[in-house]
CSV table of C-alpha atoms in Angstrom, one decimal:
chain,number,residue,atom,x,y,z
A,1,MET,CA,73.6,64.9,-15.8
A,2,ARG,CA,74.2,62.3,-13.0
A,3,LEU,CA,70.5,62.2,-12.3
A,4,VAL,CA,69.7,61.5,-16.0
A,5,ALA,CA,72.3,58.7,-16.1
A,6,MET,CA,70.8,57.1,-13.0
A,7,MET,CA,67.3,57.3,-14.4
A,8,THR,CA,68.5,55.7,-17.6
A,9,VAL,CA,70.2,52.8,-15.7
A,10,SER,CA,67.0,52.4,-13.6
A,11,GLY,CA,64.9,52.4,-16.7
A,12,VAL,CA,67.1,49.7,-18.4
A,13,ALA,CA,67.0,47.5,-15.3
A,14,ALA,CA,63.2,47.8,-15.1
A,15,SER,CA,62.8,46.9,-18.7
A,16,LEU,CA,65.1,43.9,-18.3
A,17,LEU,CA,63.0,42.7,-15.3
A,18,THR,CA,59.8,43.1,-17.3
A,19,ALA,CA,61.2,41.2,-20.3
A,20,SER,CA,62.5,38.4,-18.0
A,21,ALA,CA,59.1,38.1,-16.3
A,22,ALA,CA,57.3,38.1,-19.6
A,23,GLN,CA,59.5,35.2,-20.8
A,24,ALA,CA,58.8,32.9,-17.8
A,25,ALA,CA,56.0,30.4,-18.6
A,26,PRO,CA,53.1,30.2,-16.2
A,27,ILE,CA,52.8,27.3,-13.9
A,28,VAL,CA,49.8,25.1,-15.0
A,29,CYS,CA,50.3,21.8,-13.2
A,30,GLU,CA,52.2,20.1,-10.4
A,31,PRO,CA,55.5,18.6,-11.7
A,32,GLY,CA,55.1,14.9,-12.2
A,33,TYR,CA,51.3,14.9,-12.0
A,34,LYS,CA,49.7,12.3,-14.2
A,35,HIS,CA,46.3,12.8,-15.8
A,36,GLY,CA,44.1,10.3,-17.6
A,37,ALA,CA,41.3,11.2,-19.9
A,38,TRP,CA,38.9,8.3,-20.6
A,39,THR,CA,36.6,7.6,-23.6
A,40,SER,CA,34.2,4.8,-24.5
A,41,VAL,CA,34.0,3.6,-20.9
A,42,LYS,CA,31.6,0.6,-20.7
A,43,ARG,CA,30.3,-1.3,-17.8
A,44,GLY,CA,28.4,-4.6,-17.6
A,45,TRP,CA,28.2,-8.1,-16.4
A,46,LYS,CA,30.5,-10.8,-17.9
A,47,ILE,CA,29.5,-14.4,-17.2
A,48,THR,CA,32.7,-16.2,-16.2
A,49,HIS,CA,31.1,-19.6,-15.3
A,50,ALA,CA,27.8,-21.1,-16.6
A,51,LYS,CA,26.1,-24.4,-17.1
A,52,GLY,CA,22.5,-25.4,-18.0
A,53,TYR,CA,20.3,-27.8,-15.9
A,54,VAL,CA,16.9,-29.2,-16.7
A,55,VAL,CA,14.5,-30.1,-13.9
A,56,PRO,CA,11.8,-32.5,-15.1
A,57,THR,CA,8.1,-32.1,-14.3
A,58,GLY,CA,7.5,-33.1,-10.7
A,59,GLY,CA,11.3,-33.2,-9.9
A,60,THR,CA,13.6,-31.0,-7.9
A,61,LEU,CA,17.3,-30.3,-7.8
A,62,SER,CA,18.9,-29.5,-4.5
A,63,ARG,CA,22.6,-30.1,-4.6
A,64,THR,CA,26.0,-28.6,-5.3
A,65,VAL,CA,26.6,-28.5,-9.0
A,66,SER,CA,29.7,-27.8,-11.1
A,67,VAL,CA,29.6,-24.6,-13.1
A,68,THR,CA,32.0,-24.7,-16.1
A,69,LYS,CA,34.5,-21.9,-16.7
A,70,ARG,CA,33.5,-19.8,-19.7
A,71,ALA,CA,35.8,-16.8,-19.4
A,72,VAL,CA,38.4,-15.1,-17.2
A,73,VAL,CA,38.3,-11.4,-16.5
A,74,THR,CA,41.8,-9.9,-15.9
A,75,SER,CA,42.5,-6.5,-14.5
A,76,SER,CA,45.0,-5.1,-16.9
A,77,ARG,CA,46.0,-2.4,-19.4
A,78,GLU,CA,47.2,-2.5,-23.0
A,79,ILE,CA,49.4,0.1,-24.6
A,80,THR,CA,48.4,1.4,-28.0
A,81,ALA,CA,51.1,4.1,-28.5
A,82,GLY,CA,53.3,6.5,-26.5
A,83,VAL,CA,54.6,6.2,-23.0
A,84,SER,CA,54.0,3.0,-21.0
A,85,TYR,CA,52.1,4.1,-17.9
A,86,SER,CA,52.0,1.5,-15.2
A,87,ALA,CA,49.1,-0.9,-15.2
A,88,ALA,CA,48.5,0.0,-11.5
A,89,TRP,CA,48.1,3.7,-12.2
A,90,VAL,CA,45.9,3.1,-15.3
A,91,VAL,CA,43.5,0.8,-13.5
A,92,SER,CA,43.3,3.2,-10.5
A,93,SER,CA,42.6,6.1,-12.9
A,94,LEU,CA,39.8,4.0,-14.5
A,95,ASP,CA,38.4,3.3,-11.0
A,96,VAL,CA,37.9,7.0,-10.4
A,97,ASN,CA,36.0,7.4,-13.7
A,98,VAL,CA,33.6,4.5,-13.0
A,99,SER,CA,32.9,5.3,-9.4
A,100,GLY,CA,33.5,1.8,-8.3
A,101,THR,CA,36.2,-0.2,-6.4
A,102,LEU,CA,37.9,-2.1,-9.2
A,103,ALA,CA,40.2,-5.1,-8.8
A,104,LYS,CA,43.8,-4.1,-8.8
A,105,ALA,CA,46.0,-4.6,-11.9
A,106,GLY,CA,47.0,-8.2,-12.3
A,107,GLU,CA,44.1,-9.8,-10.5
A,108,LYS,CA,41.9,-12.4,-12.2
A,109,THR,CA,38.6,-14.0,-11.7
A,110,LYS,CA,38.5,-17.7,-11.0
A,111,GLU,CA,40.2,-19.8,-13.7
A,112,LYS,CA,38.7,-23.2,-12.9
A,113,THR,CA,35.3,-24.8,-12.8
A,114,GLU,CA,33.6,-23.9,-9.5
A,115,SER,CA,30.7,-25.2,-7.4
A,116,VAL,CA,27.3,-23.5,-6.8
A,117,THR,CA,24.7,-24.8,-4.4
A,118,LEU,CA,21.2,-24.9,-6.0
A,119,ASN,CA,17.8,-25.5,-4.6
A,120,LEU,CA,15.5,-25.7,-7.6
A,121,ASN,CA,12.0,-26.9,-6.6
A,122,LYS,CA,10.1,-26.3,-9.8
A,123,SER,CA,10.4,-28.0,-13.2
A,124,GLY,CA,12.1,-26.0,-16.0
A,125,THR,CA,15.4,-25.2,-17.6
A,126,TYR,CA,17.9,-23.3,-15.5
A,127,VAL,CA,21.4,-21.8,-15.9
A,128,ALA,CA,23.7,-21.9,-12.9
A,129,PHE,CA,26.2,-19.0,-13.2
A,130,SER,CA,28.9,-16.9,-11.8
A,131,GLY,CA,29.9,-13.5,-13.2
A,132,ALA,CA,31.8,-10.3,-12.6
A,133,TYR,CA,30.7,-6.7,-13.2
A,134,THR,CA,33.3,-5.3,-15.6
A,135,ALA,CA,34.5,-1.9,-16.6
A,136,GLN,CA,36.7,-1.1,-19.6
A,137,GLY,CA,37.7,1.9,-21.6
A,138,TYR,CA,40.3,3.7,-23.7
A,139,TYR,CA,42.6,6.3,-22.1
A,140,LYS,CA,44.9,9.1,-23.1
A,141,ALA,CA,47.4,9.8,-20.3
A,142,LYS,CA,49.8,12.7,-19.9
A,143,THR,CA,52.4,13.8,-17.3
A,144,CYS,CA,53.2,17.3,-16.1
A,145,ASN,CA,56.8,18.3,-17.0
A,146,SER,CA,59.5,19.0,-14.3
A,147,LYS,CA,58.9,22.8,-14.5
A,148,GLY,CA,55.1,22.6,-14.2
A,149,THR,CA,54.6,24.5,-17.4
A,150,GLY,CA,52.8,21.9,-19.4
A,151,PHE,CA,52.0,18.2,-20.1
A,152,THR,CA,54.3,15.9,-22.0
A,153,LYS,CA,54.9,12.1,-22.2
A,154,VAL,CA,51.5,11.3,-23.8
A,155,GLY,CA,50.4,7.6,-23.9
A,156,TYR,CA,47.4,5.9,-25.3
A,157,GLY,CA,45.8,2.5,-24.5
A,158,LYS,CA,43.0,0.4,-23.2
A,159,ALA,CA,42.2,-0.9,-19.7
A,160,ARG,CA,39.8,-3.3,-18.1
A,161,SER,CA,38.9,-4.5,-14.6
A,162,TRP,CA,35.9,-5.6,-12.5
A,163,SER,CA,34.3,-4.7,-9.3
A,164,LYS,CA,31.6,-6.9,-7.8
A,165,THR,CA,30.8,-10.6,-8.5
A,166,ALA,CA,27.6,-12.6,-8.4
A,167,GLU,CA,26.5,-16.2,-8.6
A,168,GLY,CA,23.2,-18.1,-8.6
A,169,ALA,CA,20.8,-19.6,-11.0
A,170,ILE,CA,18.2,-18.2,-13.4
A,171,LYS,CA,15.2,-20.0,-14.9
A,172,CYS,CA,15.4,-19.6,-18.6
A,173,SER,CA,11.7,-18.7,-19.0
A,174,GLN,CA,11.9,-16.0,-16.3
A,175,SER,CA,11.9,-12.3,-17.3
A,176,THR,CA,15.1,-10.4,-16.3
A,177,LYS,CA,16.1,-6.8,-15.8
A,178,ALA,CA,18.3,-5.2,-18.5
A,179,GLY,CA,21.9,-4.8,-17.3
A,180,SER,CA,21.5,-7.5,-14.6
A,181,ALA,CA,23.7,-10.5,-14.0
A,182,GLN,CA,20.6,-12.7,-14.6
A,183,ARG,CA,20.1,-11.2,-18.0
A,184,ALA,CA,23.7,-11.8,-19.0
A,185,ALA,CA,23.4,-15.4,-17.7
A,186,LYS,CA,20.3,-16.1,-19.9
A,187,ALA,CA,22.6,-16.2,-22.9
A,188,TRP,CA,23.9,-19.5,-21.6
A,189,CYS,CA,20.4,-21.2,-21.6
A,190,PRO,CA,20.5,-24.5,-23.4
């Protein structure tokens, strides 16, 4: 009788342990880990400064010229809905998705007219320019909960930044490669 009672108690304890183990949620992520999923990521040259110059037949232009500010590119993020993830984290997450070294959140391209040195020894119409290679996209970010059992705190938004810059001049009649800074600059031909 005593043996049967002990077996019954053992059986109850084992079933309680099994039930308890079945109720524990599996660990799926590291607590506090942030994950960003990106859509509609676009890259391309944005001309920030541009001005057209005409070199007459038989003339040359060899001097430092002023290139007018056309746009400012800012490294930033916008919140559409949900949790406000820091701009620094969002921009660094975008950086990983575009395989480039993006400017940190809060940085801007030059905000004033700048100078470019040109040596144009053929007649024609030119654009002196300065530009930045930009990246932008839409994100959905989420954070792993404190138990590591799932993601919560979902936020949505948009971010932009830039990596490299370029300056120079392009002859308006010259053919240019698609996706190049020169091609983007040709839009400013007079």
